PDB file of C-alpha atoms in Angstrom:
ATOM      1  CA  MET A   2       0.000   0.000   0.000  1.00 68.00           C
ATOM      2  CA  PRO A   3       1.180   3.598  -0.643  1.00 75.00           C
ATOM      3  CA  THR A   4       2.897   5.299   2.286  1.00 83.00           C
ATOM      4  CA  LEU A   5       1.994   8.745   3.628  1.00 85.00           C
ATOM      5  CA  GLU A   6       5.091  10.200   1.964  1.00 87.00           C
ATOM      6  CA  GLN A   7       4.068   8.792  -1.410  1.00 89.00           C
ATOM      7  CA  LEU A   8       0.527  10.138  -1.067  1.00 89.00           C
ATOM      8  CA  ILE A   9       1.796  13.626  -0.190  1.00 91.00           C
ATOM      9  CA  PHE A  10       4.164  13.719  -3.154  1.00 92.00           C
ATOM     10  CA  ALA A  11       1.369  12.506  -5.448  1.00 93.00           C
ATOM     11  CA  LEU A  12      -1.022  15.183  -4.172  1.00 95.00           C
ATOM     12  CA  PHE A  13       1.536  17.950  -4.727  1.00 94.00           C
ATOM     13  CA  PRO A  14       1.524  17.908  -8.566  1.00 95.00           C
ATOM     14  CA  ALA A  15      -2.252  17.327  -8.691  1.00 95.00           C
ATOM     15  CA  ALA A  16      -2.868  20.355  -6.470  1.00 96.00           C
ATOM     16  CA  LEU A  17      -0.566  22.563  -8.558  1.00 95.00           C
ATOM     17  CA  LEU A  18      -2.473  21.577 -11.714  1.00 95.00           C
ATOM     18  CA  VAL A  19      -5.690  22.947 -10.199  1.00 95.00           C
ATOM     19  CA  VAL A  20      -4.082  26.011  -8.594  1.00 95.00           C
ATOM     20  CA  SER A  21      -2.182  27.081 -11.724  1.00 95.00           C
ATOM     21  CA  GLY A  22      -5.283  26.613 -13.850  1.00 93.00           C
ATOM     22  CA  ALA A  23      -7.433  28.585 -11.397  1.00 93.00           C
ATOM     23  CA  VAL A  24      -4.907  31.441 -11.368  1.00 93.00           C
ATOM     24  CA  ALA A  25      -4.795  31.420 -15.174  1.00 92.00           C
ATOM     25  CA  THR A  26      -8.585  31.806 -15.385  1.00 89.00           C
ATOM     26  CA  LEU A  27      -8.256  35.018 -13.349  1.00 88.00           C
ATOM     27  CA  ARG A  28      -5.057  36.318 -14.924  1.00 88.00           C
ATOM     28  CA  PRO A  29      -3.915  34.504 -18.069  1.00 86.00           C
ATOM     29  CA  PRO A  30      -0.104  34.198 -18.300  1.00 87.00           C
ATOM     30  CA  THR A  31       1.820  35.794 -21.108  1.00 90.00           C
ATOM     31  CA  ALA A  32       3.124  33.594 -23.911  1.00 90.00           C
ATOM     32  CA  TRP A  33       6.682  34.303 -22.733  1.00 93.00           C
ATOM     33  CA  MET A  34       5.932  33.196 -19.174  1.00 92.00           C
ATOM     34  CA  ARG A  35       4.319  29.953 -20.297  1.00 92.00           C
ATOM     35  CA  SER A  36       7.233  29.219 -22.622  1.00 94.00           C
ATOM     36  CA  ALA A  37       9.664  29.850 -19.757  1.00 94.00           C
ATOM     37  CA  ILE A  38       7.793  27.380 -17.523  1.00 94.00           C
ATOM     38  CA  LEU A  39       7.778  24.811 -20.330  1.00 94.00           C
ATOM     39  CA  HIS A  40      11.544  25.188 -20.830  1.00 96.00           C
ATOM     40  CA  LEU A  41      12.110  24.860 -17.088  1.00 95.00           C
ATOM     41  CA  ALA A  42       9.894  21.779 -16.865  1.00 95.00           C
ATOM     42  CA  ALA A  43      11.685  20.180 -19.829  1.00 95.00           C
ATOM     43  CA  GLY A  44      15.081  20.681 -18.205  1.00 95.00           C
ATOM     44  CA  VAL A  45      13.880  19.321 -14.870  1.00 94.00           C
ATOM     45  CA  VAL A  46      12.234  16.205 -16.336  1.00 94.00           C
ATOM     46  CA  PHE A  47      15.263  15.541 -18.539  1.00 95.00           C
ATOM     47  CA  ALA A  48      17.520  15.812 -15.490  1.00 94.00           C
ATOM     48  CA  VAL A  49      15.441  13.274 -13.551  1.00 92.00           C
ATOM     49  CA  VAL A  50      15.769  10.792 -16.419  1.00 93.00           C
ATOM     50  CA  ALA A  51      19.523  11.377 -16.763  1.00 93.00           C
ATOM     51  CA  VAL A  52      20.377  11.557 -13.054  1.00 91.00           C
ATOM     52  CA  GLU A  53      17.983   9.035 -11.506  1.00 89.00           C
ATOM     53  CA  LEU A  54      16.451   6.575 -13.969  1.00 91.00           C
ATOM     54  CA  ILE A  55      19.291   5.922 -16.440  1.00 93.00           C
ATOM     55  CA  PRO A  56      21.911   5.225 -13.718  1.00 91.00           C
ATOM     56  CA  ASP A  57      19.549   2.683 -12.118  1.00 89.00           C
ATOM     57  CA  LEU A  58      19.135   0.936 -15.463  1.00 91.00           C
ATOM     58  CA  LEU A  59      22.889   0.876 -16.061  1.00 92.00           C
ATOM     59  CA  ARG A  60      23.506  -0.513 -12.589  1.00 90.00           C
ATOM     60  CA  ASP A  61      20.937  -3.310 -12.953  1.00 82.00           C
ATOM     61  CA  HIS A  62      22.432  -4.279 -16.353  1.00 87.00           C
ATOM     62  CA  ARG A  63      19.365  -5.985 -17.859  1.00 91.00           C
ATOM     63  CA  PRO A  64      19.513  -5.082 -21.574  1.00 93.00           C
ATOM     64  CA  ILE A  65      16.662  -7.325 -22.741  1.00 95.00           C
ATOM     65  CA  GLU A  66      14.135  -6.088 -20.166  1.00 94.00           C
ATOM     66  CA  THR A  67      15.322  -2.515 -20.733  1.00 95.00           C
ATOM     67  CA  ALA A  68      14.880  -2.758 -24.502  1.00 96.00           C
ATOM     68  CA  ILE A  69      11.389  -4.267 -24.172  1.00 96.00           C
ATOM     69  CA  GLY A  70      10.236  -1.674 -21.639  1.00 95.00           C
ATOM     70  CA  PHE A  71      11.671   1.208 -23.662  1.00 96.00           C
ATOM     71  CA  ALA A  72      10.006  -0.006 -26.874  1.00 97.00           C
ATOM     72  CA  ILE A  73       6.638  -0.370 -25.112  1.00 96.00           C
ATOM     73  CA  GLY A  74       7.017   3.120 -23.661  1.00 94.00           C
ATOM     74  CA  VAL A  75       7.711   4.676 -27.059  1.00 95.00           C
ATOM     75  CA  ALA A  76       4.819   2.748 -28.650  1.00 95.00           C
ATOM     76  CA  ALA A  77       2.446   3.839 -25.901  1.00 92.00           C
ATOM     77  CA  MET A  78       3.359   7.515 -26.274  1.00 93.00           C
ATOM     78  CA  LEU A  79       3.130   7.371 -30.077  1.00 93.00           C
ATOM     79  CA  GLY A  80      -0.291   5.769 -29.758  1.00 91.00           C
ATOM     80  CA  LEU A  81      -1.388   8.505 -27.361  1.00 88.00           C
ATOM     81  CA  ARG A  82      -0.102  11.155 -29.767  1.00 88.00           C
ATOM     82  CA  ALA A  83      -2.054   9.583 -32.658  1.00 87.00           C
ATOM     83  CA  PHE A  84      -5.198   9.441 -30.501  1.00 82.00           C
ATOM     84  CA  SER A  85      -4.854  13.107 -29.518  1.00 78.00           C
ATOM     85  CA  HIS A  86      -4.256  14.262 -33.098  1.00 75.00           C
ATOM     86  CA  ALA A  87      -7.285  12.320 -34.344  1.00 76.00           C
ATOM     87  CA  ASN A  88      -9.502  13.976 -31.742  1.00 69.00           C
ATOM     88  CA  GLU A  89      -8.121  17.423 -32.517  1.00 64.00           C
ATOM     89  CA  LYS A  90      -9.111  17.004 -36.171  1.00 63.00           C
ATOM     90  CA  HIS A  91     -12.653  16.020 -35.212  1.00 60.00           C
ATOM     91  CA  GLU A  92     -12.993  19.026 -32.904  1.00 55.00           C
ATOM     92  CA  ARG A  93     -11.759  21.748 -35.227  1.00 56.00           C
ATOM     93  CA  PRO A  94     -14.169  24.662 -35.296  1.00 52.00           C
ATOM     94  CA  GLU A  95     -16.716  24.651 -38.086  1.00 50.00           C
ATOM     95  CA  PRO A  96     -16.256  27.223 -40.865  1.00 50.00           C
ATOM     96  CA  PRO A  97     -18.253  30.432 -40.464  1.00 49.00           C
ATOM     97  CA  ALA A  98     -21.833  30.281 -41.667  1.00 49.00           C
ATOM     98  CA  ASP A  99     -22.815  31.634 -45.058  1.00 51.00           C
ATOM     99  CA  PRO A 100     -23.917  35.263 -44.469  1.00 52.00           C
ATOM    100  CA  THR A 101     -26.448  34.998 -47.308  1.00 56.00           C
ATOM    101  CA  LYS A 102     -28.411  32.342 -45.397  1.00 53.00           C
ATOM    102  CA  GLU A 103     -30.749  33.251 -42.614  1.00 51.00           C
ATOM    103  CA  PRO A 104     -29.744  31.898 -39.198  1.00 50.00           C
ATOM    104  CA  GLN A 105     -32.005  29.269 -37.661  1.00 52.00           C
ATOM    105  CA  SER A 106     -34.470  30.713 -35.222  1.00 49.00           C
ATOM    106  CA  ARG A 107     -34.076  29.936 -31.536  1.00 50.00           C
ATOM    107  CA  PRO A 108     -36.520  30.464 -28.669  1.00 52.00           C
ATOM    108  CA  PRO A 109     -36.055  33.858 -27.023  1.00 51.00           C
ATOM    109  CA  ASN A 110     -34.033  34.254 -23.812  1.00 49.00           C
ATOM    110  CA  THR A 111     -32.060  31.047 -24.412  1.00 46.00           C
ATOM    111  CA  VAL A 112     -28.299  30.656 -24.410  1.00 45.00           C
ATOM    112  CA  GLU A 113     -26.710  27.924 -26.442  1.00 48.00           C
ATOM    113  CA  PRO A 114     -24.361  25.942 -24.158  1.00 54.00           C
ATOM    114  CA  ILE A 115     -20.719  25.794 -25.153  1.00 63.00           C
ATOM    115  CA  ALA A 116     -19.612  22.211 -25.628  1.00 63.00           C
ATOM    116  CA  LEU A 117     -16.501  21.005 -23.858  1.00 67.00           C
ATOM    117  CA  PRO A 118     -13.677  19.742 -26.104  1.00 70.00           C
ATOM    118  CA  ILE A 119     -14.192  16.146 -24.980  1.00 78.00           C
ATOM    119  CA  GLY A 120     -11.667  14.618 -27.370  1.00 73.00           C
ATOM    120  CA  MET A 121      -8.904  16.987 -26.321  1.00 77.00           C
ATOM    121  CA  LEU A 122      -9.673  16.512 -22.633  1.00 84.00           C
ATOM    122  CA  ALA A 123      -9.749  12.726 -23.048  1.00 85.00           C
ATOM    123  CA  GLY A 124      -6.255  12.806 -24.524  1.00 84.00           C
ATOM    124  CA  ILE A 125      -5.020  15.013 -21.666  1.00 89.00           C
ATOM    125  CA  ALA A 126      -6.654  12.708 -19.107  1.00 91.00           C
ATOM    126  CA  ILE A 127      -4.919   9.635 -20.536  1.00 90.00           C
ATOM    127  CA  ASP A 128      -1.628  11.540 -20.565  1.00 90.00           C
ATOM    128  CA  LEU A 129      -2.175  12.453 -16.906  1.00 93.00           C
ATOM    129  CA  VAL A 130      -2.862   8.839 -15.969  1.00 93.00           C
ATOM    130  CA  ILE A 131       0.523   7.949 -17.469  1.00 92.00           C
ATOM    131  CA  ASP A 132       2.155  10.892 -15.651  1.00 92.00           C
ATOM    132  CA  GLY A 133       0.641   9.670 -12.392  1.00 92.00           C
ATOM    133  CA  PHE A 134       1.879   6.172 -13.134  1.00 93.00           C
ATOM    134  CA  MET A 135       5.358   7.708 -13.407  1.00 92.00           C
ATOM    135  CA  ILE A 136       5.137   8.589  -9.704  1.00 91.00           C
ATOM    136  CA  GLY A 137       4.627   4.908  -8.939  1.00 90.00           C
ATOM    137  CA  ILE A 138       7.602   4.038 -11.154  1.00 90.00           C
ATOM    138  CA  GLY A 139       9.750   6.588  -9.351  1.00 89.00           C
ATOM    139  CA  PHE A 140       8.923   5.272  -5.901  1.00 90.00           C
ATOM    140  CA  ALA A 141       9.407   1.701  -7.119  1.00 87.00           C
ATOM    141  CA  ALA A 142      13.001   2.697  -7.895  1.00 85.00           C
ATOM    142  CA  GLY A 143      13.436   4.400  -4.506  1.00 86.00           C
ATOM    143  CA  SER A 144      12.181   7.199  -2.267  1.00 88.00           C
ATOM    144  CA  LYS A 145      14.662   9.720  -3.668  1.00 88.00           C
ATOM    145  CA  GLU A 146      13.696   8.941  -7.257  1.00 88.00           C
ATOM    146  CA  GLY A 147      10.008   9.214  -6.413  1.00 90.00           C
ATOM    147  CA  ARG A 148      10.381  12.557  -4.677  1.00 92.00           C
ATOM    148  CA  MET A 149      12.429  14.114  -7.475  1.00 92.00           C
ATOM    149  CA  LEU A 150      10.083  12.811 -10.141  1.00 92.00           C
ATOM    150  CA  ALA A 151       7.076  14.186  -8.259  1.00 93.00           C
ATOM    151  CA  VAL A 152       8.634  17.664  -8.124  1.00 93.00           C
ATOM    152  CA  ALA A 153       9.585  17.477 -11.805  1.00 93.00           C
ATOM    153  CA  LEU A 154       6.061  16.476 -12.808  1.00 94.00           C
ATOM    154  CA  ALA A 155       4.649  19.220 -10.589  1.00 94.00           C
ATOM    155  CA  ILE A 156       6.412  21.836 -12.724  1.00 94.00           C
ATOM    156  CA  GLU A 157       5.104  20.137 -15.859  1.00 92.00           C
ATOM    157  CA  LEU A 158       1.544  20.138 -14.492  1.00 95.00           C
ATOM    158  CA  VAL A 159       1.794  23.860 -13.759  1.00 94.00           C
ATOM    159  CA  SER A 160       2.361  24.451 -17.469  1.00 92.00           C
ATOM    160  CA  LEU A 161      -0.467  22.048 -18.308  1.00 93.00           C
ATOM    161  CA  GLY A 162      -2.850  23.813 -15.951  1.00 93.00           C
ATOM    162  CA  LEU A 163      -2.041  27.139 -17.603  1.00 92.00           C
ATOM    163  CA  ALA A 164      -2.580  25.664 -21.069  1.00 89.00           C
ATOM    164  CA  VAL A 165      -5.908  24.005 -20.226  1.00 90.00           C
ATOM    165  CA  ALA A 166      -7.249  27.132 -18.544  1.00 90.00           C
ATOM    166  CA  ALA A 167      -6.173  29.314 -21.487  1.00 86.00           C
ATOM    167  CA  GLY A 168      -7.786  26.926 -23.974  1.00 84.00           C
ATOM    168  CA  MET A 169     -11.057  26.824 -22.050  1.00 86.00           C
ATOM    169  CA  SER A 170     -11.058  30.608 -21.791  1.00 84.00           C
ATOM    170  CA  LYS A 171     -10.614  30.970 -25.568  1.00 83.00           C
ATOM    171  CA  LEU A 172     -13.620  28.700 -26.080  1.00 81.00           C
ATOM    172  CA  GLY A 173     -15.693  30.969 -23.832  1.00 83.00           C
ATOM    173  CA  ILE A 174     -16.202  28.353 -21.118  1.00 85.00           C
ATOM    174  CA  ALA A 175     -17.084  29.784 -17.718  1.00 86.00           C
ATOM    175  CA  ARG A 176     -14.465  29.904 -14.970  1.00 88.00           C
ATOM    176  CA  ALA A 177     -16.433  27.668 -12.634  1.00 89.00           C
ATOM    177  CA  ARG A 178     -16.813  25.060 -15.346  1.00 89.00           C
ATOM    178  CA  SER A 179     -13.102  25.256 -16.156  1.00 90.00           C
ATOM    179  CA  LEU A 180     -12.295  24.707 -12.483  1.00 92.00           C
ATOM    180  CA  VAL A 181     -14.449  21.570 -12.412  1.00 93.00           C
ATOM    181  CA  VAL A 182     -12.585  20.269 -15.476  1.00 93.00           C
ATOM    182  CA  LEU A 183      -9.217  20.948 -13.820  1.00 94.00           C
ATOM    183  CA  ILE A 184     -10.280  19.102 -10.668  1.00 95.00           C
ATOM    184  CA  GLY A 185     -11.393  16.161 -12.796  1.00 94.00           C
ATOM    185  CA  LEU A 186      -8.058  16.118 -14.629  1.00 94.00           C
ATOM    186  CA  SER A 187      -6.123  16.196 -11.360  1.00 95.00           C
ATOM    187  CA  ALA A 188      -8.188  13.219 -10.200  1.00 96.00           C
ATOM    188  CA  THR A 189      -7.029  11.230 -13.238  1.00 95.00           C
ATOM    189  CA  PHE A 190      -3.421  12.012 -12.287  1.00 95.00           C
ATOM    190  CA  LEU A 191      -4.043  10.770  -8.742  1.00 95.00           C
ATOM    191  CA  ALA A 192      -5.709   7.634 -10.100  1.00 94.00           C
ATOM    192  CA  GLY A 193      -2.648   6.872 -12.214  1.00 93.00           C
ATOM    193  CA  ALA A 194      -0.369   7.488  -9.225  1.00 93.00           C
ATOM    194  CA  ALA A 195      -2.431   5.177  -7.010  1.00 92.00           C
ATOM    195  CA  ILE A 196      -2.390   2.428  -9.647  1.00 91.00           C
ATOM    196  CA  GLY A 197       1.359   2.771 -10.067  1.00 90.00           C
ATOM    197  CA  MET A 198       2.094   2.730  -6.338  1.00 90.00           C
ATOM    198  CA  VAL A 199      -0.059  -0.339  -5.690  1.00 88.00           C
ATOM    199  CA  LEU A 200       1.039  -2.375  -8.704  1.00 87.00           C
ATOM    200  CA  LEU A 201       4.754  -1.539  -8.633  1.00 85.00           C
ATOM    201  CA  SER A 202       5.510  -1.722  -4.921  1.00 77.00           C
ATOM    202  CA  GLN A 203       6.819  -5.323  -4.970  1.00 80.00           C
ATOM    203  CA  LEU A 204       8.568  -5.817  -8.289  1.00 80.00           C
ATOM    204  CA  SER A 205      11.407  -8.178  -9.035  1.00 85.00           C
ATOM    205  CA  ASN A 206      14.622  -6.693 -10.455  1.00 84.00           C
ATOM    206  CA  ALA A 207      13.768  -7.895 -13.956  1.00 87.00           C
ATOM    207  CA  TRP A 208      10.314  -6.311 -13.938  1.00 91.00           C
ATOM    208  CA  LEU A 209      11.690  -3.145 -12.342  1.00 90.00           C
ATOM    209  CA  ALA A 210      14.195  -2.723 -15.187  1.00 92.00           C
ATOM    210  CA  GLY A 211      11.394  -2.973 -17.750  1.00 93.00           C
ATOM    211  CA  VAL A 212       9.185  -0.517 -15.855  1.00 93.00           C
ATOM    212  CA  LEU A 213      12.005   1.982 -15.361  1.00 92.00           C
ATOM    213  CA  SER A 214      12.892   1.892 -19.059  1.00 95.00           C
ATOM    214  CA  PHE A 215       9.197   2.379 -19.905  1.00 95.00           C
ATOM    215  CA  GLY A 216       9.182   5.444 -17.653  1.00 93.00           C
ATOM    216  CA  ALA A 217      12.408   6.777 -19.165  1.00 94.00           C
ATOM    217  CA  ALA A 218      10.976   6.486 -22.684  1.00 95.00           C
ATOM    218  CA  ALA A 219       7.711   8.164 -21.691  1.00 94.00           C
ATOM    219  CA  LEU A 220       9.510  11.038 -19.973  1.00 94.00           C
ATOM    220  CA  LEU A 221      11.927  11.564 -22.866  1.00 95.00           C
ATOM    221  CA  PHE A 222       8.945  11.684 -25.210  1.00 94.00           C
ATOM    222  CA  LEU A 223       7.319  14.214 -22.899  1.00 92.00           C
ATOM    223  CA  VAL A 224      10.392  16.441 -23.050  1.00 94.00           C
ATOM    224  CA  THR A 225      11.146  16.260 -26.765  1.00 93.00           C
ATOM    225  CA  GLU A 226       7.698  15.959 -28.335  1.00 91.00           C
ATOM    226  CA  GLU A 227       5.495  17.915 -25.942  1.00 90.00           C
ATOM    227  CA  LEU A 228       7.220  20.336 -23.586  1.00 92.00           C
ATOM    228  CA  LEU A 229       9.909  21.661 -25.935  1.00 93.00           C
ATOM    229  CA  THR A 230       7.608  21.570 -28.973  1.00 92.00           C
ATOM    230  CA  GLU A 231       5.066  23.764 -27.195  1.00 91.00           C
ATOM    231  CA  ALA A 232       7.798  25.937 -25.679  1.00 92.00           C
ATOM    232  CA  HIS A 233       9.173  26.752 -29.140  1.00 92.00           C
ATOM    233  CA  GLU A 234       5.826  28.148 -30.278  1.00 89.00           C
ATOM    234  CA  GLU A 235       7.061  31.363 -28.663  1.00 88.00           C
ATOM    235  CA  GLU A 236      10.003  33.105 -30.344  1.00 89.00           C
ATOM    236  CA  GLU A 237      13.156  31.652 -28.816  1.00 89.00           C
ATOM    237  CA  THR A 238      15.355  33.950 -26.746  1.00 92.00           C
ATOM    238  CA  LEU A 239      18.557  33.421 -24.762  1.00 94.00           C
ATOM    239  CA  ALA A 240      16.599  33.757 -21.517  1.00 94.00           C
ATOM    240  CA  LEU A 241      14.116  31.056 -22.523  1.00 94.00           C
ATOM    241  CA  THR A 242      16.892  28.679 -23.585  1.00 94.00           C
ATOM    242  CA  ALA A 243      18.670  29.327 -20.285  1.00 96.00           C
ATOM    243  CA  MET A 244      15.575  28.204 -18.388  1.00 96.00           C
ATOM    244  CA  PHE A 245      16.005  24.667 -19.743  1.00 96.00           C
ATOM    245  CA  PHE A 246      19.598  24.460 -18.524  1.00 97.00           C
ATOM    246  CA  ALA A 247      18.720  26.108 -15.215  1.00 96.00           C
ATOM    247  CA  GLY A 248      16.129  23.413 -14.553  1.00 94.00           C
ATOM    248  CA  PHE A 249      18.560  20.662 -15.544  1.00 96.00           C
ATOM    249  CA  LEU A 250      21.393  22.046 -13.405  1.00 95.00           C
ATOM    250  CA  ALA A 251      19.148  22.533 -10.363  1.00 93.00           C
ATOM    251  CA  PHE A 252      18.045  18.900 -10.371  1.00 91.00           C
ATOM    252  CA  LEU A 253      21.534  17.666 -11.199  1.00 92.00           C
ATOM    253  CA  ILE A 254      22.799  19.381  -8.023  1.00 92.00           C
ATOM    254  CA  LEU A 255      19.820  18.077  -6.023  1.00 88.00           C
ATOM    255  CA  GLY A 256      20.614  14.580  -7.217  1.00 83.00           C
ATOM    256  CA  MET A 257      24.219  14.962  -6.016  1.00 85.00           C
ATOM    257  CA  LEU A 258      23.224  16.392  -2.626  1.00 82.00           C
ATOM    258  CA  GLY A 259      20.599  13.707  -2.068  1.00 70.00           C
ATOM    259  CA  SER A 260      22.892  10.779  -2.821  1.00 61.00           C
TER     260      SER A 260
END
């Protein structure tokens, strides 16, 4: 069963997802600020992989299990990316109506409800389940690995909370409704963390190598294909690039001090 320490470190990223999203509904962040957080998160997550997960895999020296776990991790993330892209295509806004045609009449004093982007949110929810599962993988490797991974994912979920809140605001969805969505998304992260902690608490060395390599692949995909891709939507500056290396260096030093 998960320990109190594990539960606290799982709640930390989930809470920041809701808090950052709630703040963004009141005061949306600038594009530069969001890009800076994305660069920082990418550096931090990359550092956790390089400093904590990869050394454990090299020490265990199980190439077959590592290769299988890594391949499954890449396949899972590619499948999630394909699922998300398919849903985004289905939910593209319809072209503007023909001005020569009369609009359909609607009963007076009625407001047409704004539909939630279910496909997009489903993709984010699945991604969050995997992120939560990463917490379980981290604690399966050790308390230090779990703590550092939880902090790294917390920074990533701050950027996600900002993005979700901004997207909901652009769609004209009310703040209260956006907050409910954010709470629901944080619950999916906690569900993934709980599943990971329960299932991975008593793994053999062979299974642990496969799970750690799965986590390393998923986190590397997160850095290269999601965090940095979104971060580069803003014009790159020296300060933004420095944020990546600042995040990496900070967690590199933490890894040294905690060993």
